[in-house]
Short mmCIF file of C-alpha atoms and ligand atoms in Angstrom, two decimals:
data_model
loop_
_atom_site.label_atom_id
_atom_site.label_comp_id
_atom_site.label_asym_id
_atom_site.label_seq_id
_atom_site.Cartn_x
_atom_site.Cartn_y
_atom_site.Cartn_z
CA UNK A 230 22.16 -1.15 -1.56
CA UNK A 231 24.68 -3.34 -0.41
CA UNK A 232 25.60 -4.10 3.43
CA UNK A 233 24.20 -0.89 5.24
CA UNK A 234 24.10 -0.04 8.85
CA UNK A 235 22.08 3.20 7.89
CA UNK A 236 18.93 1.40 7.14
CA UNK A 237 19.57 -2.42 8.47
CA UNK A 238 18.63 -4.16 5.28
CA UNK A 239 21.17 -7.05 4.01
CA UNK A 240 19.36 -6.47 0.35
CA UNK A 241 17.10 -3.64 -0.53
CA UNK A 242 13.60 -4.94 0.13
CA UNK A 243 12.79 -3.34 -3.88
CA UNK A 244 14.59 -6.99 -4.48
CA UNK A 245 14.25 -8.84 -1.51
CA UNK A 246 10.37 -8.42 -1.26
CA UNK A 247 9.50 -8.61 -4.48
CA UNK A 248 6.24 -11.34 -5.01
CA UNK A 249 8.00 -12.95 -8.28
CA UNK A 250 11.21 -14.34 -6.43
CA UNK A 251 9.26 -15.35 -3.27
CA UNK A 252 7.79 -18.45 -4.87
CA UNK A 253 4.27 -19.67 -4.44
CA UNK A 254 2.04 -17.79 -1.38
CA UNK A 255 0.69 -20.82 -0.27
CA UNK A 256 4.72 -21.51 1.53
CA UNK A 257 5.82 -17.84 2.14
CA UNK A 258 6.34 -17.80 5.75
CA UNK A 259 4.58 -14.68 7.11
CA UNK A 260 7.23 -14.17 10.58
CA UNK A 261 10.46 -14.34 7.97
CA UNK A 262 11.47 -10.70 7.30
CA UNK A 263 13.64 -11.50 3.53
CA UNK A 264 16.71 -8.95 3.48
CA UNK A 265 16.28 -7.74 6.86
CA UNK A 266 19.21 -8.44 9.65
CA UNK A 267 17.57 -6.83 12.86
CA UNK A 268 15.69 -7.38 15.67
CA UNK A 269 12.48 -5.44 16.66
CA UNK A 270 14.05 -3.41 18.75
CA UNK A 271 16.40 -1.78 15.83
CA UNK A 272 13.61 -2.44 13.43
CA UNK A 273 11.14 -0.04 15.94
CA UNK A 274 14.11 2.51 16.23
CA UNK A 275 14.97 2.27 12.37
CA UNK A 276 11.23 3.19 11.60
CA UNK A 277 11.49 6.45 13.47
CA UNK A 278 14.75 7.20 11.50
CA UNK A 279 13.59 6.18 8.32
CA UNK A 280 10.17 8.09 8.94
CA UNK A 281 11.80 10.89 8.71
CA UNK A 282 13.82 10.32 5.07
CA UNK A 283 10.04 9.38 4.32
CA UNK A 284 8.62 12.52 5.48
CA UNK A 285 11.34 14.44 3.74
CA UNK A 286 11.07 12.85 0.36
CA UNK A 287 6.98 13.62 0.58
CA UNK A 288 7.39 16.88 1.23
CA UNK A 289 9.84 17.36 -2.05
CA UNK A 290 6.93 15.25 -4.07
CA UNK A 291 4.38 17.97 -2.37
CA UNK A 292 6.30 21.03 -3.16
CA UNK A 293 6.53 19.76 -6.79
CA UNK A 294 2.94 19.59 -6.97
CA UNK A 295 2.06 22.60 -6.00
CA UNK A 296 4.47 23.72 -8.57
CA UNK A 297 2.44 21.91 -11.15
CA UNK A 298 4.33 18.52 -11.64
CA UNK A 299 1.38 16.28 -12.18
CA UNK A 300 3.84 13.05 -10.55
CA UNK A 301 2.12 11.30 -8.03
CA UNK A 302 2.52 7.72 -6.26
CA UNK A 303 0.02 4.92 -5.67
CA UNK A 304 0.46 2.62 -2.75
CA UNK A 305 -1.73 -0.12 -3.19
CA UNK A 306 -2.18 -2.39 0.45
CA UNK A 307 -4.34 -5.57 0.20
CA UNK A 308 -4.07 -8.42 2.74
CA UNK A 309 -6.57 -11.00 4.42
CA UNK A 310 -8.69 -10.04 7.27
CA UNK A 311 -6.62 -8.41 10.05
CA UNK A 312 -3.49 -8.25 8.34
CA UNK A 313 -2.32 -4.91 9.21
CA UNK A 314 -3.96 -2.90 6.26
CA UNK A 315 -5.43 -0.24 8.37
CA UNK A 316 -2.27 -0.09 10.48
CA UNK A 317 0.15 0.44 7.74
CA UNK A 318 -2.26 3.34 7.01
CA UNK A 319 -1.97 4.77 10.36
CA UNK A 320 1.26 4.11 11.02
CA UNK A 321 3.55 4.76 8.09
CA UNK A 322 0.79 7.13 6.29
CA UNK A 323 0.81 8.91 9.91
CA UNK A 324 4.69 9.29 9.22
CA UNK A 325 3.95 11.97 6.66
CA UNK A 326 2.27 15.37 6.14
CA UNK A 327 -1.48 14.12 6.16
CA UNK A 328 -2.13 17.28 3.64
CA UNK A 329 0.19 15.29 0.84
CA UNK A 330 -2.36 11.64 1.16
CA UNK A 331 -4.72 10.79 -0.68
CA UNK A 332 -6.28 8.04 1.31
CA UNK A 333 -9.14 5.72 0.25
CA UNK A 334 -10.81 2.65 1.51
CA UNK A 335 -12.69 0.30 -0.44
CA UNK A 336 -15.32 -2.30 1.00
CA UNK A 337 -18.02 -3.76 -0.49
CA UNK A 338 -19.29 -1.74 -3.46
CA UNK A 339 -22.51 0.27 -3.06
CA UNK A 340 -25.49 0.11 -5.28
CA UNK A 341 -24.37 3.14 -7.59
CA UNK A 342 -20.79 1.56 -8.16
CA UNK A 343 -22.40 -1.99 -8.68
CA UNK A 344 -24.11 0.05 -11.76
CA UNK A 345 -20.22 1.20 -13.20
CA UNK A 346 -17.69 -0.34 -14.29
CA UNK A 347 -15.50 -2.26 -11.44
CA UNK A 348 -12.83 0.29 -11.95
CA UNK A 349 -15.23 3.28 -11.87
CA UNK A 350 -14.79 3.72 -8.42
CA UNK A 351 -10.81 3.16 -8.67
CA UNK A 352 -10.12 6.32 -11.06
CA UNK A 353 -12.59 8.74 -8.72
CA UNK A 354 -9.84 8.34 -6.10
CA UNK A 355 -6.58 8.12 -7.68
CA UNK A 356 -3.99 10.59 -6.23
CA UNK A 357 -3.24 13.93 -8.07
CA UNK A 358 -0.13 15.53 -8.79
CA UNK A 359 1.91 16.04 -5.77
CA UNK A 360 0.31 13.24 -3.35
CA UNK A 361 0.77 9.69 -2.12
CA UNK A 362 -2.51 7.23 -2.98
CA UNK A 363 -3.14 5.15 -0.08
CA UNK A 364 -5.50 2.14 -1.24
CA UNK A 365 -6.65 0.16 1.26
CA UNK A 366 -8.54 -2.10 -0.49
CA UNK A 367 -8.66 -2.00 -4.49
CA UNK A 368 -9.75 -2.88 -7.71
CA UNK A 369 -7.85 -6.14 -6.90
CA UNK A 370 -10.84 -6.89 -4.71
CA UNK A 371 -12.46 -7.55 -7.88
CA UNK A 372 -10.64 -10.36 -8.42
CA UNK A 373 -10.38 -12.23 -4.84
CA UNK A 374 -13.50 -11.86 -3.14
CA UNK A 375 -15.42 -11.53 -6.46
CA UNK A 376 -13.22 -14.40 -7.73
CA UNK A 377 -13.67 -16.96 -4.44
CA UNK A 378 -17.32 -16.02 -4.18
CA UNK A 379 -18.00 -15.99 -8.42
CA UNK A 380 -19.87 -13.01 -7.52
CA UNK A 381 -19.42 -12.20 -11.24
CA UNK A 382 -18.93 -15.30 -13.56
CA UNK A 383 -15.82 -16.88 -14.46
CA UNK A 384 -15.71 -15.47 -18.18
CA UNK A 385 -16.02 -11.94 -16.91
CA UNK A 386 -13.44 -11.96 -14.04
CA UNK A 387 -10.89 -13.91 -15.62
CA UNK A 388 -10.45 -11.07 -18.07
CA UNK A 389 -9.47 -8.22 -15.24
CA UNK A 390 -6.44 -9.69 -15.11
CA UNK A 391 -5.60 -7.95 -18.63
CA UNK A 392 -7.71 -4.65 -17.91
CA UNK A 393 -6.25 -4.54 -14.84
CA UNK A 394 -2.70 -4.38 -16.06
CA UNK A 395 -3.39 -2.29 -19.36
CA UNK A 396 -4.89 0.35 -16.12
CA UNK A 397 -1.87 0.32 -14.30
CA UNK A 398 -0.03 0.73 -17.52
CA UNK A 399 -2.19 3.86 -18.06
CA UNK A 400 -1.95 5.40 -14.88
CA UNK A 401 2.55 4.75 -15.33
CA UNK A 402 2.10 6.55 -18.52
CA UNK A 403 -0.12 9.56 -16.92
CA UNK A 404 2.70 10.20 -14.49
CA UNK A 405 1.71 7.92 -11.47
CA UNK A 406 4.49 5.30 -9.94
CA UNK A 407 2.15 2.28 -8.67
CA UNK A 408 3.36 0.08 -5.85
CA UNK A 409 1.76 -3.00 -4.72
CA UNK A 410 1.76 -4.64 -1.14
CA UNK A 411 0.25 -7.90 0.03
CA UNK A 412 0.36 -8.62 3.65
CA UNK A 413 0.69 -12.09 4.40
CA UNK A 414 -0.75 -12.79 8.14
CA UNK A 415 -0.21 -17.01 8.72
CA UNK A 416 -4.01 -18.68 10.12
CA UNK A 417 -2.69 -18.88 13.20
CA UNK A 418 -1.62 -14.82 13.82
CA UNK A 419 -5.07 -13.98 12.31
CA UNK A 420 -6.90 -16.24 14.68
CA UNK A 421 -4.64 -15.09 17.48
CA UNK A 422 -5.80 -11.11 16.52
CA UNK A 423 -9.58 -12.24 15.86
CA UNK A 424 -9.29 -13.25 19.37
CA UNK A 425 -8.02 -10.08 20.68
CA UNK A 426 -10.76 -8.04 19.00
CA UNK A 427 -13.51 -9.75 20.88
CA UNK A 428 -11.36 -9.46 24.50
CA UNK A 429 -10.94 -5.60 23.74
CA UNK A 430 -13.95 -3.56 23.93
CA UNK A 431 -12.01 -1.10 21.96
CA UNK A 432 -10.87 -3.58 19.52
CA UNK A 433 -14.90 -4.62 19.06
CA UNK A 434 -15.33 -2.34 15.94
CA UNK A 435 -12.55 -4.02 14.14
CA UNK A 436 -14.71 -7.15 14.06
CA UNK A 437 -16.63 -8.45 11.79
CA UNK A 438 -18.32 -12.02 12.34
CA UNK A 439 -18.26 -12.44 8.17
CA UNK A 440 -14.61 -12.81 8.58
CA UNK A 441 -14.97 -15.96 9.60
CA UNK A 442 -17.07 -17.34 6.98
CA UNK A 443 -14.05 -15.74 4.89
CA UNK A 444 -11.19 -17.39 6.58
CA UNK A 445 -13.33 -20.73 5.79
CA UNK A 446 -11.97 -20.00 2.07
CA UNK A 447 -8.57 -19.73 3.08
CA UNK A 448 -7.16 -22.14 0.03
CA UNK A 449 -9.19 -20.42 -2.07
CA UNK A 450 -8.17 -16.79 -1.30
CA UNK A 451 -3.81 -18.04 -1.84
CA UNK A 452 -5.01 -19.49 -4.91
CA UNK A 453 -6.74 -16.23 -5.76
CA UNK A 454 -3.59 -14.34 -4.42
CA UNK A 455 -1.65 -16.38 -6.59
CA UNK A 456 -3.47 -15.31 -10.04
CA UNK A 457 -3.07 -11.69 -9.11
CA UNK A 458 0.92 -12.12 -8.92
CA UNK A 459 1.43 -14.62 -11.68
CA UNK A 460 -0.03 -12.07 -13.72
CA UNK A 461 -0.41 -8.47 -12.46
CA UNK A 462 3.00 -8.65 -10.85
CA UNK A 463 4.55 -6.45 -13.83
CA UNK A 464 8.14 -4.34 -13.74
CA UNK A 465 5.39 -1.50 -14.48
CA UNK A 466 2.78 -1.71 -11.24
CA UNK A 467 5.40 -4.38 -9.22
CA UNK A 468 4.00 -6.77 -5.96
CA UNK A 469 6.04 -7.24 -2.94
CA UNK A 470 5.17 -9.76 -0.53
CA UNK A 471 4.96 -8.14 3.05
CA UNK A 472 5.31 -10.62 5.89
CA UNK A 473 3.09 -9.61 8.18
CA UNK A 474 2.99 -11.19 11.46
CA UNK A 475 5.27 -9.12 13.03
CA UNK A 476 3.48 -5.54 12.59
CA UNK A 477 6.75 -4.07 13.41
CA UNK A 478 8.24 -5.66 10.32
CA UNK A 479 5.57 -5.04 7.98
CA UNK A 480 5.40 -1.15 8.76
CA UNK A 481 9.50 -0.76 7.80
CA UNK A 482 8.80 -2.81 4.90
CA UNK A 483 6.30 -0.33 3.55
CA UNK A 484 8.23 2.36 4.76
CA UNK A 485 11.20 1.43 2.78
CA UNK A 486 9.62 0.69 -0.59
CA UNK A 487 7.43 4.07 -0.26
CA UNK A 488 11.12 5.84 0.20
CA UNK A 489 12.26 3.64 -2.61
CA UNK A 490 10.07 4.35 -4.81
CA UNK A 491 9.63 8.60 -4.02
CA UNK A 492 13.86 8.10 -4.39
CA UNK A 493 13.55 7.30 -7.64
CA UNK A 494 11.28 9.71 -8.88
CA UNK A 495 15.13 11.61 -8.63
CA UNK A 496 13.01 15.27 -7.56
CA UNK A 497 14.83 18.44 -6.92
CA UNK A 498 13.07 21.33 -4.67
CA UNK A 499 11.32 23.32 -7.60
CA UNK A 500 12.98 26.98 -8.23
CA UNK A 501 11.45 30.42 -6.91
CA UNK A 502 8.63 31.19 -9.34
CA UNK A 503 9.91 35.09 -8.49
CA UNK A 504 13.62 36.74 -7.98
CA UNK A 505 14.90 36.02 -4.81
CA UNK A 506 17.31 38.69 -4.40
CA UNK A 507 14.40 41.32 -5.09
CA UNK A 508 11.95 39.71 -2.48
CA UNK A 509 14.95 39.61 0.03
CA UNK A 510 15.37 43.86 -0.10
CA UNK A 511 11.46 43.87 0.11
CA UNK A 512 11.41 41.73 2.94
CA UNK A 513 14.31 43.60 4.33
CA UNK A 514 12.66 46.97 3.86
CA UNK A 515 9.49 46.27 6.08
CA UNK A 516 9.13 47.62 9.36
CA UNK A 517 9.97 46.10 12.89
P1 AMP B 113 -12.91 -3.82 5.67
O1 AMP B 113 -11.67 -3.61 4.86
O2 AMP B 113 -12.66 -4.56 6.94
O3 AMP B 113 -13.68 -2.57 5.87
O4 AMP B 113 -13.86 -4.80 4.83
C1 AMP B 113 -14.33 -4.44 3.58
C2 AMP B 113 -15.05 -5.63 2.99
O5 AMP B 113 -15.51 -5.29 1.68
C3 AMP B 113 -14.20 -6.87 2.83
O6 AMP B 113 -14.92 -8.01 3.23
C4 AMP B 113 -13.92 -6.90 1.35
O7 AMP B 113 -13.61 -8.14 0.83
C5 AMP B 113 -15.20 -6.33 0.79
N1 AMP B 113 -15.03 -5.80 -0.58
C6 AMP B 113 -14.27 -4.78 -0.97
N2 AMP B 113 -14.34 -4.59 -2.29
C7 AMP B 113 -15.17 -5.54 -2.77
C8 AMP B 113 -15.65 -5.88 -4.05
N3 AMP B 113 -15.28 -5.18 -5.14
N4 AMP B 113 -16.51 -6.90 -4.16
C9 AMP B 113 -16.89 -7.59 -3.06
N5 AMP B 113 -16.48 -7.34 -1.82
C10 AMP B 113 -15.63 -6.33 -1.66
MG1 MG B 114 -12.23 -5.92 8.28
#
């Protein structure tokens, strides 16, 4: 995509976003927005345009599925504390038919999926053929809190790394596109929406007081963050950096790599499973 009016983007955020050619976490600047030329005000109005490419393109994914193409696509979202994960949910999952997600959640495992495998939990709620995966939350998890905490030693987590991409490589090969988004929230935006939650009674039952023993570790968590893209970023199950102090931005962002990626799935509308012009003189033949 080169200079485009149409969607506002200097260079396709596919390129622009991508975690590999953003250098180390630790200096991404979570207010830039990389490839992007507008303000909020276009970047508010392009979502609402672009919504609706989005919406179209699910639909054509949907209507393949239900004619038995078993293609699906995984959105992974993970992101410190109050970075927008539930918001990109709402608001570009809320863009789409809610009949075509497949939304999951993942917090701290419960006593049966302590007992499995770490990716036990994962495969129950991967998206079938026909939907978008929304993962908020993921296996990743298994590697940042677990990692920052050692709440599994050293020798075992360091090698989820390499299960972790020969998984992704599985679920590419079974017909699932896997897309991977880190919001980045700066110390000072997440203290500034910490704040908020505990001035808005409606805001209470985003809060959580062990997120601020967690933002005590916030070295260790960009270090962590750092593993996962030096070596799970892969041209297979990609990472993009989402900047994500400006909510606005980060919603587009999503928005435009979840079009991206249904585009290129190339997917026509699947033919009539019965003759057309036959069901047209039935339908013509009925009464009133
Ligand atoms: P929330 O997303 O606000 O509902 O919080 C979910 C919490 O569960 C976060 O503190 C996560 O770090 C935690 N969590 C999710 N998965 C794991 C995991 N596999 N191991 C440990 N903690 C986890
Ligand atoms: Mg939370």
């Amino acid at each position: 995509m080169g200079k485009n009016d149409d969607t506002g983007w200097s260079t396709a955020p596919f390129e622009a976003l991508r975690a590999s050619g953003l250098g180390p976490i630790a200096a991404f600047d979570a207010g830039s927005r990389p490839g992007f030329d507008g303000d909020k005000d276009r970047g508010e109005d392009l979502l609402t345009e672009r919504g609706e490419v989005l919406a179209d393109l699910q639909e054509l994914l949907y209507a393949n599925g239900r004619s038995g193409d078993t293609r699906s696509v995984l959105l992974v979202l993970q992101g410190m504390d109050s970075a927008g994960k539930g918001g990109i949910v709402r608001h570009v999952g809320g863009l789409v038919d809610p009949q075509g997600l497949a939304i999951k959640g993942f917090g701290k495992p419960t006593e049966e999926e302590l007992s499995h495998d770490y990716l036990w939990r994962i495969r129950k709620a991967l998206p079938t053929g026909g939907r978008i995966g929304i993962f908020d939350r993921s296996h990743y998890e298994d590697v940042l809190p677990v990692r920052v905490h050692n709440l599994v030693p050293e020798s075992v987590w360091e090698k989820r790394y390499d299960e972790i991409n020969a998984f992704e490589q599985e679920l590419v090969d079974g017909g699932t596109t896997v897309i991977k988004c880190a919001l980045v929230v700066s110390k000072a935006e997440q203290k500034k929406r910490l704040t908020e939650r505990l001035e808005r009674p409606d805001e209470y039952w985003k809060y959580n007081p062990g997120d601020i023993d967690e933002r005590g570790y916030w070295d260790d968590y960009l270090e962590a963050y750092q593993a996962i893209f030096d070596r799970t970023d892969t041209d297979t199950a990609p990472w993009f950096l989402i900047p994500a102090d400006s909510k606005w931005f980060s919603r587009l962002a999503v928005c435009e790599l979840l079009i991206h990626t249904l585009q290129s799935l190339d997917l026509d509308w699947p033919p009539a499973d019965f003759d057309v012009e036959t069901e047209k003189k039935r339908v013509e033949a009925l009464d009133v």
